[in-house]
mmCIF file of C-alpha atoms in Angstrom:
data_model
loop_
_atom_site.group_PDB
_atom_site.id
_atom_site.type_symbol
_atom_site.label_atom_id
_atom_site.label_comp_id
_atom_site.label_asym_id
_atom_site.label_seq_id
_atom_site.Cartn_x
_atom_site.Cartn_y
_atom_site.Cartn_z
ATOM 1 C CA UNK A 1 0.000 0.000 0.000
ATOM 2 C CA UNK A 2 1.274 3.764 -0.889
ATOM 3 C CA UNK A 3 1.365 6.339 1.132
ATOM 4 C CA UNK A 4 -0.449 9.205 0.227
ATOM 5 C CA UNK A 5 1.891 12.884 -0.075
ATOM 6 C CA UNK A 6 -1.071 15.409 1.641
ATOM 7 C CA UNK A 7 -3.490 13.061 3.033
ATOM 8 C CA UNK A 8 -6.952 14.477 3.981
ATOM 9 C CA UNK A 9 -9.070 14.432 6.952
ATOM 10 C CA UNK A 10 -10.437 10.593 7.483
ATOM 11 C CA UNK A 11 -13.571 12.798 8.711
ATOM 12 C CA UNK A 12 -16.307 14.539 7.259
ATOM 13 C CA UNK A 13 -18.483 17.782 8.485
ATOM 14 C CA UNK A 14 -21.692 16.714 9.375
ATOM 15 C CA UNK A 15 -25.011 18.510 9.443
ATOM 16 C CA UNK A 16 -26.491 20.288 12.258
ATOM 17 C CA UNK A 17 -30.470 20.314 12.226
ATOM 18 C CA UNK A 18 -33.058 21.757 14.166
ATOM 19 C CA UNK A 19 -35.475 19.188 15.166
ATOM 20 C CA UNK A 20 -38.973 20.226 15.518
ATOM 21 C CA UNK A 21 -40.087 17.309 17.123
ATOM 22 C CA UNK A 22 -37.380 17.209 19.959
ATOM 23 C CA UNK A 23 -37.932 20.812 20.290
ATOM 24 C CA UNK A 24 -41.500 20.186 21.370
ATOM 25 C CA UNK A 25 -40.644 17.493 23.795
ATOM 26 C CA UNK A 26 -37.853 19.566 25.495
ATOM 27 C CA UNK A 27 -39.745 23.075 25.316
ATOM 28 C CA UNK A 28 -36.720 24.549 23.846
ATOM 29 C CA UNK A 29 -34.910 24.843 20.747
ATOM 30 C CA UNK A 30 -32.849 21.407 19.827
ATOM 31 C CA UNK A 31 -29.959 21.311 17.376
ATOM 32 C CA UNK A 32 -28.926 17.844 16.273
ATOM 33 C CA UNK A 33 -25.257 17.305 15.666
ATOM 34 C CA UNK A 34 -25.411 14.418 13.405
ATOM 35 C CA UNK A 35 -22.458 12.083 14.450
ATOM 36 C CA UNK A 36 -23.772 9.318 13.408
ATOM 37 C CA UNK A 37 -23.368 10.365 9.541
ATOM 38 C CA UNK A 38 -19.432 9.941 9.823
ATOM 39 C CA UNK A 39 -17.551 7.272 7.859
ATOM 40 C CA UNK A 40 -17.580 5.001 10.967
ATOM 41 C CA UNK A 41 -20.827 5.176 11.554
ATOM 42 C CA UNK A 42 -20.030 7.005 15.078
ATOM 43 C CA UNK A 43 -18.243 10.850 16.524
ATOM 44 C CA UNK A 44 -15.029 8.541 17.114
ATOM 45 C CA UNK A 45 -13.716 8.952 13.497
ATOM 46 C CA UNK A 46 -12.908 12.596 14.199
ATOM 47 C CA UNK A 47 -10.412 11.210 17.412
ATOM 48 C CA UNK A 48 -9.291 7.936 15.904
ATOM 49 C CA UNK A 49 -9.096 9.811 12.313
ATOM 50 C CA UNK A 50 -6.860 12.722 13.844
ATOM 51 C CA UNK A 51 -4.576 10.600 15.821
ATOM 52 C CA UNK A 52 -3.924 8.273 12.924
ATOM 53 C CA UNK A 53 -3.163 11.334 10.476
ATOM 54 C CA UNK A 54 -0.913 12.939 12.535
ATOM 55 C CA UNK A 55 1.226 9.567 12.798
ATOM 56 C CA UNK A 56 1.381 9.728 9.640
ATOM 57 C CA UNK A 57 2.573 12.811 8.786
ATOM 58 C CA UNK A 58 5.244 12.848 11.801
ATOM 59 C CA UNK A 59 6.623 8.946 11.266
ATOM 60 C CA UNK A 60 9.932 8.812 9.150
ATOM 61 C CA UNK A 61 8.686 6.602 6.758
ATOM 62 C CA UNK A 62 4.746 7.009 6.417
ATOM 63 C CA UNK A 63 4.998 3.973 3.649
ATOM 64 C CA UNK A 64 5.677 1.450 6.713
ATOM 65 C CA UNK A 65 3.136 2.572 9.214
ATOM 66 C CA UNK A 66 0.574 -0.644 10.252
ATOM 67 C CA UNK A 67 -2.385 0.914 12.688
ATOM 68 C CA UNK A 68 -2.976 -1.540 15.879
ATOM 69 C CA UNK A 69 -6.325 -1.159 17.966
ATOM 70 C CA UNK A 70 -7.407 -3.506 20.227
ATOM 71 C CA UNK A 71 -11.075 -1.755 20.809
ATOM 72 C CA UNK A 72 -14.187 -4.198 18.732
ATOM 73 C CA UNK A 73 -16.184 -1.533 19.115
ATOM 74 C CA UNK A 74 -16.678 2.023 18.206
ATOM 75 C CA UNK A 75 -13.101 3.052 18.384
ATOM 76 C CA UNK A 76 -11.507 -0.145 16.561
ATOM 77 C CA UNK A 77 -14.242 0.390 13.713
ATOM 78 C CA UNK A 78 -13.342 4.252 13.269
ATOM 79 C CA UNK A 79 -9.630 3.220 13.163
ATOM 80 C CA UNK A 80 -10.078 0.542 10.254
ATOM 81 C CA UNK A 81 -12.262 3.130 8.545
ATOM 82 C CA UNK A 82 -9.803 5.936 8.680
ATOM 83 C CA UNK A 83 -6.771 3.829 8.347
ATOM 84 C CA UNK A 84 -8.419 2.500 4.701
ATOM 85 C CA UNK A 85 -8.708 6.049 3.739
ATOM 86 C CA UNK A 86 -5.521 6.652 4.328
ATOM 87 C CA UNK A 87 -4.384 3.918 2.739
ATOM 88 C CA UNK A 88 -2.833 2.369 5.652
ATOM 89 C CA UNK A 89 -3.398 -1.051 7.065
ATOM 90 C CA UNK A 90 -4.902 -1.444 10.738
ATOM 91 C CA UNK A 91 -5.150 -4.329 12.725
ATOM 92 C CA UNK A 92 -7.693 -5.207 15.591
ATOM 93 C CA UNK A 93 -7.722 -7.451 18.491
ATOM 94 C CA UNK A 94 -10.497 -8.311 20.267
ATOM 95 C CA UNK A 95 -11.711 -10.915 22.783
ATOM 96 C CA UNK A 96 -13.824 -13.785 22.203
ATOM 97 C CA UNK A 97 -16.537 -12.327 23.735
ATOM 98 C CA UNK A 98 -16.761 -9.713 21.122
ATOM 99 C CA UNK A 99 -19.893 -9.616 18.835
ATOM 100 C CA UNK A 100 -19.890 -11.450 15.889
ATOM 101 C CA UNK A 101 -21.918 -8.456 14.385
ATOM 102 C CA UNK A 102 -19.090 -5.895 15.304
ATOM 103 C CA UNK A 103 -16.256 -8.617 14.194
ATOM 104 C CA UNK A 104 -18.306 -8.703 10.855
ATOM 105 C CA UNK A 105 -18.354 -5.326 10.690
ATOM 106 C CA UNK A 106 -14.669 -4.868 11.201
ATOM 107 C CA UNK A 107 -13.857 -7.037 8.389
ATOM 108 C CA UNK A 108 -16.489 -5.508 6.289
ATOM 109 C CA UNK A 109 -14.564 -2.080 6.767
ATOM 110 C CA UNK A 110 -11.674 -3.367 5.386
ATOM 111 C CA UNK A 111 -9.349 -3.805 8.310
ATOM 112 C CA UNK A 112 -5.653 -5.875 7.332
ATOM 113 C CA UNK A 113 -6.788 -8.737 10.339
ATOM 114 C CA UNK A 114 -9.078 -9.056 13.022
ATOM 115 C CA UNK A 115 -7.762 -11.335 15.588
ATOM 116 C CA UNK A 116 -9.949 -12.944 18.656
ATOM 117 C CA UNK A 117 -7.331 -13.481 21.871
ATOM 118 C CA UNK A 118 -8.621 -14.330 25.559
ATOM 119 C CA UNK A 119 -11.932 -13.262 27.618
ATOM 120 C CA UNK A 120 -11.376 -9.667 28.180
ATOM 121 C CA UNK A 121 -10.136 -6.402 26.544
ATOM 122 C CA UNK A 122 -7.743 -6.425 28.775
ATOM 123 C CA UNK A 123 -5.727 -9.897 27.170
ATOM 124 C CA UNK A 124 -6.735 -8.635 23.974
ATOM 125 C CA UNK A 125 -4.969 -5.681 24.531
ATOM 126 C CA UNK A 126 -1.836 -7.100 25.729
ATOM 127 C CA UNK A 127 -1.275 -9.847 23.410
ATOM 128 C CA UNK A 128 -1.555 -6.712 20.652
ATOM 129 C CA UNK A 129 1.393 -4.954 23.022
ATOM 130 C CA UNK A 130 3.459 -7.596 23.284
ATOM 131 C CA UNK A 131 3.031 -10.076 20.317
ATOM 132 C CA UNK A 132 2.481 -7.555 17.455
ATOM 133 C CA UNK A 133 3.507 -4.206 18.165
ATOM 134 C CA UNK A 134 6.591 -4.811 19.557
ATOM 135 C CA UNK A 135 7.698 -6.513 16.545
ATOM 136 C CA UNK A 136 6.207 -4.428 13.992
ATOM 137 C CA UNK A 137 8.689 -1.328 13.468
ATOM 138 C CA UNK A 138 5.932 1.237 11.795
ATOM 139 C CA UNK A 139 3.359 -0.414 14.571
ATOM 140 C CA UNK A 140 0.988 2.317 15.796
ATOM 141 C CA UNK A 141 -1.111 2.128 18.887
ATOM 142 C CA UNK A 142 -4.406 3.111 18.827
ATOM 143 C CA UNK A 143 -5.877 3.953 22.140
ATOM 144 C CA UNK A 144 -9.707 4.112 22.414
ATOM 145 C CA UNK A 145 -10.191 8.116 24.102
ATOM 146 C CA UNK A 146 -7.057 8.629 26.273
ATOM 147 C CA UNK A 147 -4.593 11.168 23.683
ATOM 148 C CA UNK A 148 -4.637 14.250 23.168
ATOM 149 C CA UNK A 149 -4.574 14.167 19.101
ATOM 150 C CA UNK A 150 -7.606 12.646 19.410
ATOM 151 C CA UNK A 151 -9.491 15.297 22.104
ATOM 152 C CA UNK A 152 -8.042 17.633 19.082
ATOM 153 C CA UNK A 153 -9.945 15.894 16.308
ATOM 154 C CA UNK A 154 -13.033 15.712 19.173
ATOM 155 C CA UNK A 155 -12.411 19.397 19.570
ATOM 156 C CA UNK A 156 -13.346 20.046 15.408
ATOM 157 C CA UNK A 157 -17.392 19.066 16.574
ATOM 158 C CA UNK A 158 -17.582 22.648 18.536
ATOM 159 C CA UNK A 159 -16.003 24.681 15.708
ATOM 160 C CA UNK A 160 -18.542 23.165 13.308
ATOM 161 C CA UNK A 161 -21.142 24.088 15.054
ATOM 162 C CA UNK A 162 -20.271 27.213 15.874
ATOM 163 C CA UNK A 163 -19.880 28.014 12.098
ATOM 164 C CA UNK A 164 -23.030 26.668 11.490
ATOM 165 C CA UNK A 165 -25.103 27.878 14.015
ATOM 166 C CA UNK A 166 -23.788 31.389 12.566
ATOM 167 C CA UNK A 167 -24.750 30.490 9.253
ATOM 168 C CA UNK A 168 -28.334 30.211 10.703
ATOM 169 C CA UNK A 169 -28.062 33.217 12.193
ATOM 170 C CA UNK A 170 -27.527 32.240 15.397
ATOM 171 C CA UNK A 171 -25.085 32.961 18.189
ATOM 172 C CA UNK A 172 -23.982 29.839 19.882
ATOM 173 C CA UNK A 173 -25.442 27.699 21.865
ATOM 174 C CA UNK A 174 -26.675 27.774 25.877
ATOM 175 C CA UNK A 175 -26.243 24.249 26.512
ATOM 176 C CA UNK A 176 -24.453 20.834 24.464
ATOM 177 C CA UNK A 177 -25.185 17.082 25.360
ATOM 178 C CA UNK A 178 -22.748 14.634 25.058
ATOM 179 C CA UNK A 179 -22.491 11.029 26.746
ATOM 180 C CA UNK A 180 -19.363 10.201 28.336
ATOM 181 C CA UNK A 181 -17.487 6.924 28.570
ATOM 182 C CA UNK A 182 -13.579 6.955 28.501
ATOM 183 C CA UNK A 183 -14.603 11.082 28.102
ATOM 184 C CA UNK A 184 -12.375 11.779 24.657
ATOM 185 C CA UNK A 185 -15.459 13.096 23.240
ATOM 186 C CA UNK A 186 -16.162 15.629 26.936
ATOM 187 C CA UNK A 187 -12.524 16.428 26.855
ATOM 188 C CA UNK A 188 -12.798 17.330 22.390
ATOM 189 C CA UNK A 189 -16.138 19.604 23.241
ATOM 190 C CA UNK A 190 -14.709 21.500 26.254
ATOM 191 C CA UNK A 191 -11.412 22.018 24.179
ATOM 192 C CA UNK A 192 -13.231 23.331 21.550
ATOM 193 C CA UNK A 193 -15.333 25.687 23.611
ATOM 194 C CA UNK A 194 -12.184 27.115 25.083
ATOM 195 C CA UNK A 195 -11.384 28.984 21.442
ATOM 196 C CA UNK A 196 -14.695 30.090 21.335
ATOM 197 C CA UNK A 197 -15.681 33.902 21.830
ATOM 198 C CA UNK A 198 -16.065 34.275 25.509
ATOM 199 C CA UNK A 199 -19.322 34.604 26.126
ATOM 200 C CA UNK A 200 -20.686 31.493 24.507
ATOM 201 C CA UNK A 201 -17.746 29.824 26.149
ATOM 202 C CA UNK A 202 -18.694 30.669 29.351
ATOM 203 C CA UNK A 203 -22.099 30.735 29.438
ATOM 204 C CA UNK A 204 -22.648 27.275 27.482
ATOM 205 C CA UNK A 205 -23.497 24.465 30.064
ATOM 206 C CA UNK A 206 -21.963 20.995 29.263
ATOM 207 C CA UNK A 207 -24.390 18.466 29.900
ATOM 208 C CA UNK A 208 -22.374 15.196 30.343
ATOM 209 C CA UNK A 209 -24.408 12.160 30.569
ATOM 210 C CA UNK A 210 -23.596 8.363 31.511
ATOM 211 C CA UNK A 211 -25.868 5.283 32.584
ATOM 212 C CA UNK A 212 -25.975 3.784 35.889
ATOM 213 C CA UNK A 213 -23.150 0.921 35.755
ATOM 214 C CA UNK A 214 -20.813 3.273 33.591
ATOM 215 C CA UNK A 215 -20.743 6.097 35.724
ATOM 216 C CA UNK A 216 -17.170 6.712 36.441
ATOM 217 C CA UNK A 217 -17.357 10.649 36.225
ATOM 218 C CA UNK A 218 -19.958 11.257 37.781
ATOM 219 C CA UNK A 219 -18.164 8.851 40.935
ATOM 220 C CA UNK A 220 -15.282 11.035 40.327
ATOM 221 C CA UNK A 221 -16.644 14.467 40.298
ATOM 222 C CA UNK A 222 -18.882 13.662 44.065
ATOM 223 C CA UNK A 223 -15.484 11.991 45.368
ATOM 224 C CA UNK A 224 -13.039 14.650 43.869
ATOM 225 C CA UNK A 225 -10.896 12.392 42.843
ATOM 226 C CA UNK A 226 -10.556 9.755 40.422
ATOM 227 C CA UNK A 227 -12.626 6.364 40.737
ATOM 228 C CA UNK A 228 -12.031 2.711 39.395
ATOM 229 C CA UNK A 229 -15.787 1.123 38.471
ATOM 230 C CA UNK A 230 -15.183 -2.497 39.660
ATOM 231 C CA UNK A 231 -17.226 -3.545 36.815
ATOM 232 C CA UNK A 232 -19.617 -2.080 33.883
ATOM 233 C CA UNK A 233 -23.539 -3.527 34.623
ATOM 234 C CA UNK A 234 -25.058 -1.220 31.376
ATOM 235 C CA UNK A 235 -25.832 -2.209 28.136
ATOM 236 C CA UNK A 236 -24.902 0.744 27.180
ATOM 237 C CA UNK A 237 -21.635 -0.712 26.761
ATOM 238 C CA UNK A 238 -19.512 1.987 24.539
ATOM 239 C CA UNK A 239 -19.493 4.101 27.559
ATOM 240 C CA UNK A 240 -17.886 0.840 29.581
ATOM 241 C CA UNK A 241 -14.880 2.581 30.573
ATOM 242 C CA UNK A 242 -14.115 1.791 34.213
ATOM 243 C CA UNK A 243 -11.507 4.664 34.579
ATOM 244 C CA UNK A 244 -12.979 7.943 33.163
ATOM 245 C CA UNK A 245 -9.645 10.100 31.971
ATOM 246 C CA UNK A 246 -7.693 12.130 33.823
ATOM 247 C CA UNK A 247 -8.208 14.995 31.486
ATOM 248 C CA UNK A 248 -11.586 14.944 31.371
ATOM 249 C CA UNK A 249 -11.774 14.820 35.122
ATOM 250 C CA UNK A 250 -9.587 18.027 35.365
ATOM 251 C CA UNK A 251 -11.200 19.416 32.458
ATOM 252 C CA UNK A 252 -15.245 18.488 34.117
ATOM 253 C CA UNK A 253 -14.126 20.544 37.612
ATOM 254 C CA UNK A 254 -12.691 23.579 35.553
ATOM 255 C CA UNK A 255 -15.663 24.233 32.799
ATOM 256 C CA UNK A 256 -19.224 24.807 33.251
ATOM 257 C CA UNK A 257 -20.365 20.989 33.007
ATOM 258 C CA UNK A 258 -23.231 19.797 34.721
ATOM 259 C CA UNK A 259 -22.689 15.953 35.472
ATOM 260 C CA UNK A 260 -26.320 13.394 35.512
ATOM 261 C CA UNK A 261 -26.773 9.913 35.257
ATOM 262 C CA UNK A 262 -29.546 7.807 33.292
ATOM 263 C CA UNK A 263 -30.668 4.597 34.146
ATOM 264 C CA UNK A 264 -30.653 1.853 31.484
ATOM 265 C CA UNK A 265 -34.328 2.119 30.722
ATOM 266 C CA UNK A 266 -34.411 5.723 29.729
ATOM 267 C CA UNK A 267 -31.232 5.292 27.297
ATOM 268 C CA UNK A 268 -33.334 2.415 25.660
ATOM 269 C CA UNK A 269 -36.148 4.527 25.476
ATOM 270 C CA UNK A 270 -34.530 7.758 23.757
ATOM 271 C CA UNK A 271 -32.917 5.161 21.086
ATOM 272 C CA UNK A 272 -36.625 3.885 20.124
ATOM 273 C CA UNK A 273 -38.488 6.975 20.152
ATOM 274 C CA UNK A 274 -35.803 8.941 18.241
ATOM 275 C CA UNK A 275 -35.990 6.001 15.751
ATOM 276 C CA UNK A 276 -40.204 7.411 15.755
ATOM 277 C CA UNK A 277 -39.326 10.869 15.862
ATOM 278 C CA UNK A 278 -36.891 11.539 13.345
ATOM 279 C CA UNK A 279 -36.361 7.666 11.530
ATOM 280 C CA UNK A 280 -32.309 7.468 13.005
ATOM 281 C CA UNK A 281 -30.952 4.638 15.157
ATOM 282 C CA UNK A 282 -28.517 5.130 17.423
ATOM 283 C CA UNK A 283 -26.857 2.745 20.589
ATOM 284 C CA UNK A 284 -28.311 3.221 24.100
ATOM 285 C CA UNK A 285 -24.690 5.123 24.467
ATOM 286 C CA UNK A 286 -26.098 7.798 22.100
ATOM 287 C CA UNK A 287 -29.720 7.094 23.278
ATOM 288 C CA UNK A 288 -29.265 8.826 26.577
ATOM 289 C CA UNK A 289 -28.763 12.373 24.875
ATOM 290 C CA UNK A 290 -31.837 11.860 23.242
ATOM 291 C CA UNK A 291 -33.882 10.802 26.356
ATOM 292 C CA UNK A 292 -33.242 13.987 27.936
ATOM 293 C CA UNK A 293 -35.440 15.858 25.559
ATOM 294 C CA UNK A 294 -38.325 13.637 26.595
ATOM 295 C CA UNK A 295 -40.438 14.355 29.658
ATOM 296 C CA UNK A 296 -39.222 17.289 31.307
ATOM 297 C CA UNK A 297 -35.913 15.595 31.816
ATOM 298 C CA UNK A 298 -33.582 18.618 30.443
ATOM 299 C CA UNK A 299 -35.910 21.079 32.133
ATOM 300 C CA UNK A 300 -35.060 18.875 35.654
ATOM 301 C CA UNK A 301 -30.863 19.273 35.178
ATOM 302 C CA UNK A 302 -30.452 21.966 33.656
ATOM 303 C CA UNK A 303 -33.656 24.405 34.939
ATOM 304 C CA UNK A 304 -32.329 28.026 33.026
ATOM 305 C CA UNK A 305 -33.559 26.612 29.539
ATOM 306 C CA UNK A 306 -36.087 28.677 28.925
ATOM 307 C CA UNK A 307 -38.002 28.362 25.238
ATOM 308 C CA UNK A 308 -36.053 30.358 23.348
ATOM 309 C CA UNK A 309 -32.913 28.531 24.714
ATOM 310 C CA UNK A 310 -30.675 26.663 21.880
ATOM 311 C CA UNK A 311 -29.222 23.119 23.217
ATOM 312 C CA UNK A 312 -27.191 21.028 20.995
ATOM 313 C CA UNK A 313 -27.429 17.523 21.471
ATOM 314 C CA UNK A 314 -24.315 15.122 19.967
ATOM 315 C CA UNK A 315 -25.940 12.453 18.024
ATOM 316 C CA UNK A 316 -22.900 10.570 18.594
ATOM 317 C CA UNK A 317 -23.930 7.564 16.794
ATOM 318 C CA UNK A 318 -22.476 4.130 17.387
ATOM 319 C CA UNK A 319 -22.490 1.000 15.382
ATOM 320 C CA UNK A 320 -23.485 -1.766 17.862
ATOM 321 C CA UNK A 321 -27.154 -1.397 16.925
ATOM 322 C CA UNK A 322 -30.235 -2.945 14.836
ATOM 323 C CA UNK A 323 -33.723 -3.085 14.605
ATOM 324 C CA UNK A 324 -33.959 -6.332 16.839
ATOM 325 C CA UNK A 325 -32.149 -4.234 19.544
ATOM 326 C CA UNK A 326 -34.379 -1.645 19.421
ATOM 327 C CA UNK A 327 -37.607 -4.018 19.739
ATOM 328 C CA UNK A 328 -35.674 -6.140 22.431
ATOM 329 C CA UNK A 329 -35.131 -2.835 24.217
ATOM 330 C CA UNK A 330 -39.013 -1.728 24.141
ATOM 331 C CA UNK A 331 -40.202 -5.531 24.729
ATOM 332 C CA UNK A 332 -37.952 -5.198 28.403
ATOM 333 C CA UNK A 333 -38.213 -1.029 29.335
ATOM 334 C CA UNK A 334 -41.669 -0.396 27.742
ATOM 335 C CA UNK A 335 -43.120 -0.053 31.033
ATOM 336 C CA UNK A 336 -41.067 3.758 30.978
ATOM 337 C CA UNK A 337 -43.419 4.828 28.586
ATOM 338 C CA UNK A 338 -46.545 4.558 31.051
ATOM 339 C CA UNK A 339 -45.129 8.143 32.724
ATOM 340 C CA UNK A 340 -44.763 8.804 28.766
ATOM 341 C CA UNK A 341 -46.017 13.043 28.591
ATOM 342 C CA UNK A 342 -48.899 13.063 26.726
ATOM 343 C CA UNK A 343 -48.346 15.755 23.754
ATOM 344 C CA UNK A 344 -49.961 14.546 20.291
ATOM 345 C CA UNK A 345 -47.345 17.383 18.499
ATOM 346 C CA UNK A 346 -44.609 14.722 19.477
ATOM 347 C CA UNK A 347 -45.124 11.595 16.832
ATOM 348 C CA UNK A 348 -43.389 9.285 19.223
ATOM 349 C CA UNK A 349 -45.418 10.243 21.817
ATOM 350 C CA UNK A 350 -48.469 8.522 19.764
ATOM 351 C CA UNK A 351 -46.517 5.611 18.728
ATOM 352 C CA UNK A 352 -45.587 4.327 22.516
ATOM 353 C CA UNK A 353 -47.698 1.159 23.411
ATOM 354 C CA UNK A 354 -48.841 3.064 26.919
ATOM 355 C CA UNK A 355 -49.841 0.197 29.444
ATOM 356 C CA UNK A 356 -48.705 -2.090 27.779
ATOM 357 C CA UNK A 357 -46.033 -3.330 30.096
ATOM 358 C CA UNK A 358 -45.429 -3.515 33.861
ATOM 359 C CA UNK A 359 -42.932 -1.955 35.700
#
């Protein structure tokens, strides 16, 4: 494989819409930052895609450089994808308990080799250390959230938007969603409101959301310091990082972020009724930004929205997801929509099966 002289940015801009029907259910105006449109299918190929460009352009001899990931998830699929643009190989390890949909999807990407090793990420990730990278002089690694090339390509997101919000004639935004797992994507968005004109910089609240089982910043920020999960119980499981960063930790006590945490149920529930309100499916990872907007749950954590207030919500995508999760998901956490607000502007609010299940 060649090497490419000026490579380009393994990411693209993606839109940023007004959504009527999430602006009803919040009672405020919602911008959707549409994530889930990059190559990888998820936010993670403006991280991955950063990191791996700038290794490319700094290593002595671009022609030899082999990308190694050993995330089967979000991360690992935004490194194959940006390592093919680049015309680079990448290689993933994974555990056996990795899903043969994400596996299939690896290899449908186009990575060089996907290779299964041991029971956890963490043997995956050391038989990539030791038994391939070591060995492999233009060997890469490619963490999963923790470097800062990759809170840089996060960091692109907030310039977007502000561009875009301009180009709407608006002037930034009062609040921005984002779920956090490993918190590359927190520590990208409160980079990138740091260059921003002061006021929106300082006035713009960070909402930064996990689910209960994944919760590691939200442990950290009511300990003040930082706290080891002893296990991940959520299905939203692309926010399964048991150690949350240490930059976003620093970064979370220095900005204007506002820290909550969502149970399982209402993460399910924003991934089926944004799939009824605006036809997109998303992971329960991204699911939990949308379930905010329903119910008076933004209203609740962050009470200065007022109508007129503009909230941009990171629809940060995420692969691990079909239609027979989404109906698996309303079969078990239905009974959430019995406390469903009744508003027949909202179509999803019509579509949910009220009564149908018990709690």
């Amino acid at each position: 494989m060649g090497s490419t002289p000026f490579p380009s940015n393994p990411w693209v801009e993606t839109p940023l819409i007004e959504s009527s029907a999430l602006s009803k259910a919040a009672g405020c105006r919602i911008f959707l930052k549409l994530e889930n449109l990059q190559p990888s299918g998820s936010f993670k190929s403006r991280g991955i895609g950063a990191l791996l460009l700038h290794s490319i352009v700094n290593h002595h001899n671009p022609d030899i450089v082999h990308f190694y990931c050993s995330s089967g998830g979000n991360a690992g699929l935004a490194c194959v994808t940006a390592a093919r643009s680049l015309n680079r190989p990448a290689t993933v390890v994974v555990p056996f308990t990795t899903k043969p949909l994400m596996i299939a999807k690896l290899k449908n990407a186009g990575a060089h080799e996907v290779i299964q090793v041991g029971e956890s990420w963490q043997e995956a990730d050391a038989y990539l250390r030791l038994r391939l990278l070591q060995g492999d002089e233009g060997g890469v690694y490619v963490p999963p959230f923790d470097h800062p090339e990759i809170w840089e390509g996060h960091s692109t997101l907030v310039s977007e938007v502000a561009r875009q919000l301009q180009d709407q004639g608006e002037e930034g935004a009062d609040a921005m969603v984002c779920s956090v797992g490993g918190g590359g994507l927190l520590c990208g968005v409160l980079l990138g409101l740091e260059r921003q004109p002061t006021g929106w910089s300082q006035n713009c609240q960070v909402l930064a959301l996990e689910t209960e089982g994944a919760e590691s910043l939200n442990k950290s920020l009511e300990q003040g310091q930082l706290v080891t999960l002893p296990k991940i119980t959520t299905i939203a499981n692309s926010l399964g990082a048991t150690r949350v960063a240490q930059q976003a930790f620093d970064l979370a006590r220095k900005h204007n972020v506002k820290s909550a945490v969502l149970s399982d149920a209402e993460a399910a529930m924003g991934c089926w009724r944004f799939a009824d309100d605006e036809r997109i499916i998303v992971e329960a990872a991204c699911g939990i930004n949308i379930a905010v907007c329903y119910d008076g749950r933004l209203k609740k954590l962050l009470p200065q929205i007022r109508p007129e207030s503009k909230v941009v919500i990171v629809v940060c995508g995420g692969s691990n997801v079909t239609l027979e999760t989404l109906m698996a998901y309303r079969e078990e956490y239905g009974w959430i929509e019995e406390s469903t607000t009744n508003d027949i502007e909202v179509p999803s609010t019509l579509s949910a099966p009220k009564g149908g299940h018990a709690k």
